Backbone as JSON Lines, residues from 0, in Angstrom:
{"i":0,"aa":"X","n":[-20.75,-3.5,-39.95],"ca":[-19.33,-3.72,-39.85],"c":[-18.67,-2.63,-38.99]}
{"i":1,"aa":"X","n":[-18.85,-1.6,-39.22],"ca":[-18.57,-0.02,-38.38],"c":[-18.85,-0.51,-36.97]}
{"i":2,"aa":"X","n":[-19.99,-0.97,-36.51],"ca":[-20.35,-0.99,-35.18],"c":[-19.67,-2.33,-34.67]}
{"i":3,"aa":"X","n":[-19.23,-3.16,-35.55],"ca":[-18.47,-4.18,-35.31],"c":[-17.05,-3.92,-34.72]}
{"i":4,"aa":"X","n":[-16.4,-2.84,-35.55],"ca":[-15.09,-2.66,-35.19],"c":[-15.07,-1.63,-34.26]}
{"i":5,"aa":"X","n":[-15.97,-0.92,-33.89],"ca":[-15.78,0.46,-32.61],"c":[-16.2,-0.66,-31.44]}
{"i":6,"aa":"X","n":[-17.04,-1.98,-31.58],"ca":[-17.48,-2.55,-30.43],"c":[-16.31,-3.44,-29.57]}
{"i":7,"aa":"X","n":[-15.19,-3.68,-31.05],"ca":[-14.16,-4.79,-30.97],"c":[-12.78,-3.57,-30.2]}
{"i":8,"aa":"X","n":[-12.77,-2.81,-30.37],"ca":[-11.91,-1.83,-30.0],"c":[-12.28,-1.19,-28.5]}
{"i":9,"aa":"X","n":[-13.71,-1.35,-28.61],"ca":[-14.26,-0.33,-26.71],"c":[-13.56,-1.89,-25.96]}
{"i":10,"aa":"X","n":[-13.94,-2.62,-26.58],"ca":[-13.54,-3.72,-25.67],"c":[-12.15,-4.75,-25.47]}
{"i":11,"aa":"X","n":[-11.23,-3.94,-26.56],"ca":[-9.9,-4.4,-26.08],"c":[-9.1,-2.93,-25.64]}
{"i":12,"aa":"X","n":[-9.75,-2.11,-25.83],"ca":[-9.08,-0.63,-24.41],"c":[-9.49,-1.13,-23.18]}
{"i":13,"aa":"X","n":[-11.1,-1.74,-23.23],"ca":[-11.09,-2.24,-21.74],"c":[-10.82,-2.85,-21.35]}
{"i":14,"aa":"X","n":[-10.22,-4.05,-21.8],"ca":[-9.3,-5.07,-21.21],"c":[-8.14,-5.21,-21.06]}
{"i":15,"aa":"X","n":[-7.19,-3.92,-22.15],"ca":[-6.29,-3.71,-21.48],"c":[-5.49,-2.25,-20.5]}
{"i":16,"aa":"X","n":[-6.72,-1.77,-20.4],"ca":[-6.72,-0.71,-19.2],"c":[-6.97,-1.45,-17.7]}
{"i":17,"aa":"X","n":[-7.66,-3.09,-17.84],"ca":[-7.96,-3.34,-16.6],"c":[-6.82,-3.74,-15.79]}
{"i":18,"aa":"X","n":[-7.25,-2.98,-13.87],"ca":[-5.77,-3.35,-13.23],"c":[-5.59,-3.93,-12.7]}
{"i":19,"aa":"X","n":[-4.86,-4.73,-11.98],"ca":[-5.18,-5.25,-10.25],"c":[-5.48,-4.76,-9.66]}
{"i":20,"aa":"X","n":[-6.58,-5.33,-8.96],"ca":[-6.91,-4.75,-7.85],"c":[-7.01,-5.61,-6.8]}
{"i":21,"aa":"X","n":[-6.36,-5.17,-5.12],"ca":[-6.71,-6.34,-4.28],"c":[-7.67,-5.6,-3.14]}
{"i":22,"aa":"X","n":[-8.52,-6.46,-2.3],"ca":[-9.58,-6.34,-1.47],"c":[-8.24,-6.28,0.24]}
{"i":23,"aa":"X","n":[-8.49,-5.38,0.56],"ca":[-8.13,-5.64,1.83],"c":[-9.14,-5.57,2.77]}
{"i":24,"aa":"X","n":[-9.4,-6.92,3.83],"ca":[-10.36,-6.76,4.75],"c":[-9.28,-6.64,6.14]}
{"i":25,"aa":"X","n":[-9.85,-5.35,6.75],"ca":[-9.17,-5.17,8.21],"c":[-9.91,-5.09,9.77]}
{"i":26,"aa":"X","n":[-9.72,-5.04,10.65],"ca":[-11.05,-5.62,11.83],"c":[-11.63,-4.07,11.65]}
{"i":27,"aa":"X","n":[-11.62,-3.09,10.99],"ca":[-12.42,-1.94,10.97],"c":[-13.43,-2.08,9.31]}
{"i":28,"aa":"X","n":[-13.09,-3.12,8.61],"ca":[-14.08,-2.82,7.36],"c":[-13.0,-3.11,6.11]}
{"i":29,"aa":"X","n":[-13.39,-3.2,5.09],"ca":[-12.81,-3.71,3.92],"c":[-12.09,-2.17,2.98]}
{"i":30,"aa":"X","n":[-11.34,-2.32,2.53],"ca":[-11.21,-0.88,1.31],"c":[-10.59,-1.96,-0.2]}
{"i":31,"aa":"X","n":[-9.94,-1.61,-1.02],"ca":[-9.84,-1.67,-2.52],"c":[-9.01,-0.73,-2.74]}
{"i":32,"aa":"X","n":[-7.62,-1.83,-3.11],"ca":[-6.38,-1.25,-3.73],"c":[-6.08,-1.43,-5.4]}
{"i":33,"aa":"X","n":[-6.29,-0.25,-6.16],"ca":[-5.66,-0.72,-7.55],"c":[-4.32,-0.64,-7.89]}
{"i":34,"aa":"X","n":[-3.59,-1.42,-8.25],"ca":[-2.35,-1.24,-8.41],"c":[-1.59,-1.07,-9.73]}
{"i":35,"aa":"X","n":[-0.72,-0.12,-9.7],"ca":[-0.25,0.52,-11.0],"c":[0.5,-0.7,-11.77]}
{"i":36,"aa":"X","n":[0.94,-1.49,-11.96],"ca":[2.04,-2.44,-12.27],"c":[2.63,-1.6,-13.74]}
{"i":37,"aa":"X","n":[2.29,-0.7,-14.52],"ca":[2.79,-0.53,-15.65],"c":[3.86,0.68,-15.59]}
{"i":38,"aa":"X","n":[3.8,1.57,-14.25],"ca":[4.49,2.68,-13.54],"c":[5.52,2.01,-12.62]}
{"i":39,"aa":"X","n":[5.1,0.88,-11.86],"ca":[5.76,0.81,-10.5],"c":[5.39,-1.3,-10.59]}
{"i":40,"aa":"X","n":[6.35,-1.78,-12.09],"ca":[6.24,-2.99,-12.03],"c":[6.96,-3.73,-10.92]}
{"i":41,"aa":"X","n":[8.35,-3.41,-10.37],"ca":[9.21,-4.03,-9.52],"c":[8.18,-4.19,-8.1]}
{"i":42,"aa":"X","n":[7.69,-2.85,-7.58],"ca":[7.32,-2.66,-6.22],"c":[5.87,-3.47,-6.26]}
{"i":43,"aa":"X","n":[4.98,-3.31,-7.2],"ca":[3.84,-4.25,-7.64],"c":[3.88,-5.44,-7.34]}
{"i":44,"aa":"X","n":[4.67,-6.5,-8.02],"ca":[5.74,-7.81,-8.01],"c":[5.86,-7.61,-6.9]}
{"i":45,"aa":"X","n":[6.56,-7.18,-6.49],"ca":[6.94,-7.47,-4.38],"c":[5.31,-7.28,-3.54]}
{"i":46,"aa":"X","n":[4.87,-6.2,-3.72],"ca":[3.67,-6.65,-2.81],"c":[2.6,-7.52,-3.19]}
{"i":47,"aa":"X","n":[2.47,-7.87,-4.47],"ca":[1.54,-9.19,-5.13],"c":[2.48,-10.39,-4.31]}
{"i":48,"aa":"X","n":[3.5,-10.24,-3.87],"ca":[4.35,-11.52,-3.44],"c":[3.69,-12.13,-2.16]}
{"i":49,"aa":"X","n":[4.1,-11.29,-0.91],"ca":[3.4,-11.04,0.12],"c":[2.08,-11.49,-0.12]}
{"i":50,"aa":"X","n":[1.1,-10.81,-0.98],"ca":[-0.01,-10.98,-1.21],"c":[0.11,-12.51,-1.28]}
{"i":51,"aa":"X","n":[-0.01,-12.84,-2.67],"ca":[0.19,-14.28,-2.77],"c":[0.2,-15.46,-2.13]}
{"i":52,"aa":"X","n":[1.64,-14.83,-1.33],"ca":[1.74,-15.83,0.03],"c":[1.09,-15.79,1.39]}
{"i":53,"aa":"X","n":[0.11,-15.05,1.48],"ca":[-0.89,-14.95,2.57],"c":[0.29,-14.39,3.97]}
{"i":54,"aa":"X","n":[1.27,-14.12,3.44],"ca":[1.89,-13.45,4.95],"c":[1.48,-11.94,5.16]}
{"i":55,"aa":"X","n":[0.52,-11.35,4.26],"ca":[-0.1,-10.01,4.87],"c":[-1.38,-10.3,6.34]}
{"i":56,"aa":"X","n":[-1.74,-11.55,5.63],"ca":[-2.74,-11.94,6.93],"c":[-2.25,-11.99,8.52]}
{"i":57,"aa":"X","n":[-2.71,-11.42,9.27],"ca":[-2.44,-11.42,10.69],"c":[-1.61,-10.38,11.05]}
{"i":58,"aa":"X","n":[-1.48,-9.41,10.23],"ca":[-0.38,-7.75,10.59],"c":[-1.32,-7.72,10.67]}
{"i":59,"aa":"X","n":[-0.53,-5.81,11.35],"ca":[-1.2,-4.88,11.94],"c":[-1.01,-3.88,11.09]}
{"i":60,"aa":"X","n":[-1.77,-2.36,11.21],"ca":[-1.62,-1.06,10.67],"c":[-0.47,-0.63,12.23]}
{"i":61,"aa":"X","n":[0.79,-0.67,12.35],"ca":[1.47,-0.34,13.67],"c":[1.85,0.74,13.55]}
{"i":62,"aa":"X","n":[1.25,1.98,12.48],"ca":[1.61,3.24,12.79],"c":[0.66,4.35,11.89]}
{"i":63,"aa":"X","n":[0.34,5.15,12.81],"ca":[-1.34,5.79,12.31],"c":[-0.8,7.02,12.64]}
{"i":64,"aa":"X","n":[-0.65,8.11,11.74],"ca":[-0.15,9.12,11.98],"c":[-1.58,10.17,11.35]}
{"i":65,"aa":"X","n":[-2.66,10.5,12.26],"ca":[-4.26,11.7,11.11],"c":[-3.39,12.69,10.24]}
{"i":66,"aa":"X","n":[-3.69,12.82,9.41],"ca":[-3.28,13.81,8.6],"c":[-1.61,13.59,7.61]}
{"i":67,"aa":"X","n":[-1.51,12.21,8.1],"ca":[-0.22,12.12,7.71],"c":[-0.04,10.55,6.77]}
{"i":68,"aa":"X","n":[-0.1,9.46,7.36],"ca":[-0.55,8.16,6.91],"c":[-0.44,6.98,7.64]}
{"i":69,"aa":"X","n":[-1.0,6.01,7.12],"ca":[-1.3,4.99,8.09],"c":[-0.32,3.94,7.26]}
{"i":70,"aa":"X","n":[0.51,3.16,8.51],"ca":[1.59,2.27,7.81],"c":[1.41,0.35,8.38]}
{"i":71,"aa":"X","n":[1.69,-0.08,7.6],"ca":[1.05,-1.86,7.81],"c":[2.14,-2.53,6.87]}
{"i":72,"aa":"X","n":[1.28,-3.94,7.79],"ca":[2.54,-4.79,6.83],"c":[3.44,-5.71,7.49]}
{"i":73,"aa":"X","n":[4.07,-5.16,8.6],"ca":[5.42,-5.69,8.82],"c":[5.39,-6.22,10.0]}
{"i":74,"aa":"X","n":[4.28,-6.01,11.15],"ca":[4.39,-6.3,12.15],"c":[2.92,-7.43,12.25]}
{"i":75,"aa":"X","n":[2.95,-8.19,13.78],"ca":[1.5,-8.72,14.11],"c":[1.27,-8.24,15.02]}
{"i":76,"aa":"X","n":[0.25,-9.16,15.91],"ca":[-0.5,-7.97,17.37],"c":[0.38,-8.0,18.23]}
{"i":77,"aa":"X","n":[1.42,-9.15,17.86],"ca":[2.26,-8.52,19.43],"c":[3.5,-7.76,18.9]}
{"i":78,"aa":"X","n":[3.43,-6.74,17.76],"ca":[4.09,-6.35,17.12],"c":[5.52,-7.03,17.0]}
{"i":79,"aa":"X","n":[5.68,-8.44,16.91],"ca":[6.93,-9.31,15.93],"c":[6.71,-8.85,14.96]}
{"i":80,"aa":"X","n":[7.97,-8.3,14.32],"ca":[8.5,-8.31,12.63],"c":[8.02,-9.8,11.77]}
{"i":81,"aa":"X","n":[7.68,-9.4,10.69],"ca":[7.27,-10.36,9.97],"c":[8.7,-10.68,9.12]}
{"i":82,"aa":"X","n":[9.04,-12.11,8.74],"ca":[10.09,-11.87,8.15],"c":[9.72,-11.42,6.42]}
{"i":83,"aa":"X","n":[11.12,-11.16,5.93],"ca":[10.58,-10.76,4.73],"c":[11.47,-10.93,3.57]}
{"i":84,"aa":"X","n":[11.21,-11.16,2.16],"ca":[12.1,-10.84,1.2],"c":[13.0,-10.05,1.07]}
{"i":85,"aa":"X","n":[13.35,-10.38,-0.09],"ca":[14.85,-9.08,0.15],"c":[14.22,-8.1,-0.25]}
{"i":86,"aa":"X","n":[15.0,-7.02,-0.11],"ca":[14.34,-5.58,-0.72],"c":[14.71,-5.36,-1.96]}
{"i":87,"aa":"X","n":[13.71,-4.79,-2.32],"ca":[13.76,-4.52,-3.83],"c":[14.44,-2.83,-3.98]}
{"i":88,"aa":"X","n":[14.42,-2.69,-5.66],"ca":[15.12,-1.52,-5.83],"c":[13.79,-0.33,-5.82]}
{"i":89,"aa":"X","n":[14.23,0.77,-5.4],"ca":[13.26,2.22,-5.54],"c":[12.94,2.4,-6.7]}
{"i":90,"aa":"X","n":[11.57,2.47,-6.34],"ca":[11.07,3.02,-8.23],"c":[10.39,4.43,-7.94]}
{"i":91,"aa":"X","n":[11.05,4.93,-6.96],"ca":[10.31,6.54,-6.55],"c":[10.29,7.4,-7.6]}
{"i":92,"aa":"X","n":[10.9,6.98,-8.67],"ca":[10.93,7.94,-10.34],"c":[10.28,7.27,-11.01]}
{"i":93,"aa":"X","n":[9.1,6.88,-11.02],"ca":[7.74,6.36,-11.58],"c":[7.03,7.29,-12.34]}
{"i":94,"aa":"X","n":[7.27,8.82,-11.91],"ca":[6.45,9.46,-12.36],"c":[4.52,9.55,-11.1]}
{"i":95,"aa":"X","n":[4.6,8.58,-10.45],"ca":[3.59,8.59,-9.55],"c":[3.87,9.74,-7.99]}
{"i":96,"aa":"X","n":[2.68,9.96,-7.42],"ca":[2.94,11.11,-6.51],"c":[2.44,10.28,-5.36]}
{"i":97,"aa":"X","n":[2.88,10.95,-4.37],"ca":[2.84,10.92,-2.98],"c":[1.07,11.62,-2.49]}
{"i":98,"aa":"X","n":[0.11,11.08,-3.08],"ca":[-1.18,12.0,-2.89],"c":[-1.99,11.52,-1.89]}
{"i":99,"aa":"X","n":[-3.45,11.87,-1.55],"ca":[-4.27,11.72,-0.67],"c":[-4.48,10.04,-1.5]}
{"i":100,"aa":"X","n":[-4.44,9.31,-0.8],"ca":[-5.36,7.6,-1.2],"c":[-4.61,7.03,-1.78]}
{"i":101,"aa":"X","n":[-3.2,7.06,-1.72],"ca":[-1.79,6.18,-2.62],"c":[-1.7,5.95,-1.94]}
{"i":102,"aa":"X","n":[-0.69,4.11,-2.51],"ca":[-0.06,3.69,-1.59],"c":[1.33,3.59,-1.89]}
{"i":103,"aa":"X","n":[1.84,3.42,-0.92],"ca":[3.59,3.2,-1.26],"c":[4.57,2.59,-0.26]}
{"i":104,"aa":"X","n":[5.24,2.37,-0.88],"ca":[6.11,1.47,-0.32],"c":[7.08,2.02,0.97]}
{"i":105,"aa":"X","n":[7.32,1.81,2.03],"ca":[7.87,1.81,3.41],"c":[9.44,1.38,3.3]}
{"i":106,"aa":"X","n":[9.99,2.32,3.64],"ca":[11.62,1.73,3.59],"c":[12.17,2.75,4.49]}
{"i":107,"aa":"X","n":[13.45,2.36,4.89],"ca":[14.56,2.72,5.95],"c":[15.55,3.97,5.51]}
{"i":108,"aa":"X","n":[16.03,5.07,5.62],"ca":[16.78,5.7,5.28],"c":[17.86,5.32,3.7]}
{"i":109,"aa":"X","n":[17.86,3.88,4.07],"ca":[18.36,3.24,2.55],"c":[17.39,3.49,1.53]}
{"i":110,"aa":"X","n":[18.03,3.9,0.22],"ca":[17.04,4.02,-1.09],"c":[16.58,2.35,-1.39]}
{"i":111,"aa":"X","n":[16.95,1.55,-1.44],"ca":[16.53,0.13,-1.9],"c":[16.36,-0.87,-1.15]}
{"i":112,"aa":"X","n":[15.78,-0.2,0.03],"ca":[15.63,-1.1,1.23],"c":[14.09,-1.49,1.46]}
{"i":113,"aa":"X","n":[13.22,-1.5,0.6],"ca":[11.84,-1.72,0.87],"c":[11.33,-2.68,0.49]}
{"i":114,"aa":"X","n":[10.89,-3.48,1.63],"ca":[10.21,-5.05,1.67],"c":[8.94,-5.28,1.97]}
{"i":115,"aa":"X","n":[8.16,-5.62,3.03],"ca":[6.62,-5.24,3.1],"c":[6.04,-4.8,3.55]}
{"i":116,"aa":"X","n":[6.66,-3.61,4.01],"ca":[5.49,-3.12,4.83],"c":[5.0,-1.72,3.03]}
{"i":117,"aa":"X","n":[3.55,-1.02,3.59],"ca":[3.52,-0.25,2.87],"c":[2.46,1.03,3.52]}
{"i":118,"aa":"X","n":[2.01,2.07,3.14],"ca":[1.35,2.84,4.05],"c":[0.4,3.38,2.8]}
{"i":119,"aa":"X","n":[-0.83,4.12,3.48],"ca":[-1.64,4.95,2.99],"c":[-1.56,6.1,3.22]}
{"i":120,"aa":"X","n":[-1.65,7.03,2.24],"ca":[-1.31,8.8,2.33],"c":[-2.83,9.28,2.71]}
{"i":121,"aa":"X","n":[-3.05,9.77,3.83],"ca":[-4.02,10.83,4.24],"c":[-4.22,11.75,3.41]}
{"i":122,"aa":"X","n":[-3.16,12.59,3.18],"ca":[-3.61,13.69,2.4],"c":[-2.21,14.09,1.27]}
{"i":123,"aa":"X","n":[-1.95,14.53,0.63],"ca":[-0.67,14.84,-0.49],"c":[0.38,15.22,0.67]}
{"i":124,"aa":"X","n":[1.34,14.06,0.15],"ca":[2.59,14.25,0.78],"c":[3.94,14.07,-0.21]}
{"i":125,"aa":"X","n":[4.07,15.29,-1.31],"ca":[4.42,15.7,-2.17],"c":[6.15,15.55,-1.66]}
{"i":126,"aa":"X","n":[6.08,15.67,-0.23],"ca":[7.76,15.68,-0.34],"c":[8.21,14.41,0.0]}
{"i":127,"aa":"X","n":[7.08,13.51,0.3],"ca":[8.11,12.1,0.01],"c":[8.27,11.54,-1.17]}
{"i":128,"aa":"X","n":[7.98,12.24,-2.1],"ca":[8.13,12.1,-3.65],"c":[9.78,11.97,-4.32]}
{"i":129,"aa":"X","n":[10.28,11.66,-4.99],"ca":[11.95,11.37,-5.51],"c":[11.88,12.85,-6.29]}
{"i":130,"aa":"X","n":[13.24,13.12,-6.33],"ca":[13.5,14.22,-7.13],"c":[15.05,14.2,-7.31]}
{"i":131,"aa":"X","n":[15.44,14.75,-8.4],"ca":[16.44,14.74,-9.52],"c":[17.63,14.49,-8.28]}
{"i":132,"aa":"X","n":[18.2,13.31,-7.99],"ca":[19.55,12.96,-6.97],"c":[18.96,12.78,-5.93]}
{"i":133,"aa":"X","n":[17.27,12.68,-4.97],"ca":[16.97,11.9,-4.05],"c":[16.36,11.25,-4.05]}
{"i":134,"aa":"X","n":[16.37,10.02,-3.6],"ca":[15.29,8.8,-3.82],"c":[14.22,9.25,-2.68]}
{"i":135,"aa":"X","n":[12.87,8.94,-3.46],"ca":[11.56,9.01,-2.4],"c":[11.22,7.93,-2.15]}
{"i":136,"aa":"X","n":[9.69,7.56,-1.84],"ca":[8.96,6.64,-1.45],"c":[8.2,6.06,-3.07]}
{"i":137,"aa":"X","n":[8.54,4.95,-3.26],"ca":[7.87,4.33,-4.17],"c":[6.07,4.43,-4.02]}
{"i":138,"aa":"X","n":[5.22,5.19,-4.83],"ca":[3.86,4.84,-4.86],"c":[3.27,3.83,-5.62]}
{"i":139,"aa":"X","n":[2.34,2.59,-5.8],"ca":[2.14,1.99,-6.31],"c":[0.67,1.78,-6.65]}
{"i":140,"aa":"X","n":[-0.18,2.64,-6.33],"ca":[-1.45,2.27,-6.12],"c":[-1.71,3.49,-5.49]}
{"i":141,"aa":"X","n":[-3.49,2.89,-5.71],"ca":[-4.39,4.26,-4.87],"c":[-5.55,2.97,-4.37]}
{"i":142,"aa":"X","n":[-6.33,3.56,-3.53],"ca":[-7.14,3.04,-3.05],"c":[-8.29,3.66,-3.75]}
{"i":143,"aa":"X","n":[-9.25,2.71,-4.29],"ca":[-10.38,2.76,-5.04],"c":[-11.93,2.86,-4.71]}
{"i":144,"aa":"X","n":[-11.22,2.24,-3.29],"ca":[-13.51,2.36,-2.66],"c":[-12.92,1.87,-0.93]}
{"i":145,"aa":"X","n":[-13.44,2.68,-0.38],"ca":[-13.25,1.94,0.92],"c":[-12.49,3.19,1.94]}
{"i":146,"aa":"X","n":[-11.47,4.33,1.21],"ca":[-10.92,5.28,2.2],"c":[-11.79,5.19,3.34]}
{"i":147,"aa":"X","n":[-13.01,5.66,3.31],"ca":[-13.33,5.44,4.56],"c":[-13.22,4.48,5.89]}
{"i":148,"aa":"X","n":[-12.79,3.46,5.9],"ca":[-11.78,2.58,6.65],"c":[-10.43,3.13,7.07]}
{"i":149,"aa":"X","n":[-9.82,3.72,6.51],"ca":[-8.33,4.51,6.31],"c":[-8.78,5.69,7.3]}
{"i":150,"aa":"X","n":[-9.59,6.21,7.04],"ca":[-9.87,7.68,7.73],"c":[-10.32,7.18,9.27]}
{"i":151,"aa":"X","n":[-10.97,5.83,9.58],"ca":[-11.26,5.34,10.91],"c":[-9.87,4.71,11.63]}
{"i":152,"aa":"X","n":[-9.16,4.7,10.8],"ca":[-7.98,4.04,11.87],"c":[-7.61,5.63,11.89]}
{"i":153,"aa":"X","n":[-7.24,6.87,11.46],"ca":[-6.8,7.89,12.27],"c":[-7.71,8.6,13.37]}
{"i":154,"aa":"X","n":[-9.03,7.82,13.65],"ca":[-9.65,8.05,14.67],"c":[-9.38,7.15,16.45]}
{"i":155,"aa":"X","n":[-8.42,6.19,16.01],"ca":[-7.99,5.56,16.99],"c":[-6.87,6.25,17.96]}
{"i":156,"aa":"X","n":[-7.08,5.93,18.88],"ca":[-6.21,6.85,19.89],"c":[-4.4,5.81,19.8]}
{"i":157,"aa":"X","n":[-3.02,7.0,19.83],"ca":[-2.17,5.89,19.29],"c":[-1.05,6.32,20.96]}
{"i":158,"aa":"X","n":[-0.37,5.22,21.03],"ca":[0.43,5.44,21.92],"c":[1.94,5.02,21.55]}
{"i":159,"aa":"X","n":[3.45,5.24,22.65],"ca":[4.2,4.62,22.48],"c":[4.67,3.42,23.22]}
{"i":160,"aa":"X","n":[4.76,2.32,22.63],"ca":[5.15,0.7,23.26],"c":[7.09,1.61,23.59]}
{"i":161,"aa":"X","n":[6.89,1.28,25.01],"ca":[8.28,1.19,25.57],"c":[9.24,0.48,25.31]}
{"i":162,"aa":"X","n":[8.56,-0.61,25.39],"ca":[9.44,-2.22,24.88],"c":[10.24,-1.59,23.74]}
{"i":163,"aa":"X","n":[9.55,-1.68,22.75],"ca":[10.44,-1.25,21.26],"c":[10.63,-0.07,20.78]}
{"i":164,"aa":"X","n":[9.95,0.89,21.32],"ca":[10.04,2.3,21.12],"c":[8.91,2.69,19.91]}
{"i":165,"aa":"X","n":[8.36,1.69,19.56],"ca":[7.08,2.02,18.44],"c":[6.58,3.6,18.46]}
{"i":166,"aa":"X","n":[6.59,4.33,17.63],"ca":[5.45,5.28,18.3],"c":[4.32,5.33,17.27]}
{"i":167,"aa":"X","n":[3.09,5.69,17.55],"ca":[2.22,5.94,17.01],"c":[1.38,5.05,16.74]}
{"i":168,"aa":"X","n":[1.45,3.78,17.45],"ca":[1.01,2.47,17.97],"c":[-0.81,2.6,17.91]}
{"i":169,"aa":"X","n":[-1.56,2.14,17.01],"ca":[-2.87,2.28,17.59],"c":[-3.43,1.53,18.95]}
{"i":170,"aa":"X","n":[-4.39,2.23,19.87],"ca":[-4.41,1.48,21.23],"c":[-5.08,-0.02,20.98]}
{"i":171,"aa":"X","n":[-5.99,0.03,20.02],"ca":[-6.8,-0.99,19.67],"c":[-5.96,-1.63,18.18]}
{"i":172,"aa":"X","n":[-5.39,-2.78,18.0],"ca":[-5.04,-3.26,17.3],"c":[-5.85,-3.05,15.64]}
{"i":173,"aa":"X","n":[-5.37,-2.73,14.97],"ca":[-5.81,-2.44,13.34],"c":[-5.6,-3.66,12.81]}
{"i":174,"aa":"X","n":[-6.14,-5.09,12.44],"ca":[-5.65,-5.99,12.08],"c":[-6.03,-6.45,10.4]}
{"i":175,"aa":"X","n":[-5.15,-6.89,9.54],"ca":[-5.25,-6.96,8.27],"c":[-5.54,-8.43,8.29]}
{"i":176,"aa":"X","n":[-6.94,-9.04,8.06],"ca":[-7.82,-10.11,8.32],"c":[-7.0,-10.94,7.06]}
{"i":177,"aa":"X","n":[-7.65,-10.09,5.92],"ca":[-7.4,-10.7,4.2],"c":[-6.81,-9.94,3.17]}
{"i":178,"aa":"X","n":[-6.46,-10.16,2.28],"ca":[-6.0,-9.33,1.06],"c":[-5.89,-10.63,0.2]}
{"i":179,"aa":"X","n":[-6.78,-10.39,-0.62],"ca":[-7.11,-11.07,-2.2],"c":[-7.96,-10.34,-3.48]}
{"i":180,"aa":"X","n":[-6.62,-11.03,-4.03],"ca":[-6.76,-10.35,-5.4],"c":[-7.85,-10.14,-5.87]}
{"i":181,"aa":"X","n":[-8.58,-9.12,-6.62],"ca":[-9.91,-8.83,-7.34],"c":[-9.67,-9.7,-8.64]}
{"i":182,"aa":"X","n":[-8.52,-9.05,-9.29],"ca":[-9.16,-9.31,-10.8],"c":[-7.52,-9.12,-11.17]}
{"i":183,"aa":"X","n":[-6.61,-9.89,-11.91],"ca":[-5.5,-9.91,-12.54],"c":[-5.55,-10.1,-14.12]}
């Protein structure tokens, strides 16, 4: 009976510790996003949306900054804006950080302006974090297997498109093939 109830218990911590996770395949190799939804439910919900609706397929990564982060989402190869939902509200007071292998949410000088695009942190970037009267960057996730994909797009050489003023443009297109869900 003892081994009954420690067996019935390992196995409802593990089922409800399990997270989302989605597969992103990009023309450089696949990585694995887990996503927080119990920290950062609003921003979760918005990019499961996107997800969902297959409009992550056919962007680009249109801004690769080594040492800094790589941002996707919003654009395609001929860098058109993707259209997008409305923006949701900042959940940059999550309690989640701005670290090496998070992801987070992309927005405009506005605190509640973030729709789909989202980026990967290279390395701890502690000051795009919220603090007591400034809104930061919503984190929602970390990447689980695969950084190494992430670390090859800051090996791409990046330029600036005149046309729109892009900067940090990879020369070779970064393209986001798939993103589907692992396990909900």
């Amino acid at each position: 009976m003892r081994h009954f109830i420690t067996a019935t218990l390992l196995a409802l911590s593990f089922s409800a510790s399990a997270a989302t996770q989605v597969a992103i395949e990009t023309s450089l190799g696949e990585f694995v996003v887990e996503l927080n939804e119990e920290q950062a439910p609003v921003t979760t919900k918005n990019f499961l949306r996107y997800v969902e609706d297959g409009s992550y397929t056919g962007t680009i990564f249109h801004r690769v900054i080594p040492g800094f982060m790589a941002q996707g989402g919003g654009f395609d190869v001929d860098l058109q804006q993707r259209p997008s939902y409305e923006p949701i509200r900042n959940e940059s007071d999550n309690g989640l950080s701005n670290q090496r292998a998070t992801i987070a949410m992309a927005r405009t000088q506005v605190a509640d302006s973030a729709t789909r695009q989202f980026y990967i942190n290279y390395q701890n970037n502690t000051f795009l974090d919220g603090r007591s009267g400034k809104p930061g960057y919503a984190v929602f996730g970390k990447v689980v297997k695969g950084f190494s994909v992430i670390e090859k797009m800051a090996a791409i050489p990046t330029t600036t498109v005149r046309s729109t003023g892009m900067k940090d443009v990879p020369q070779q297109p970064i393209v986001i093939k798939a993103i589907n869900l692992i396990n909900k």
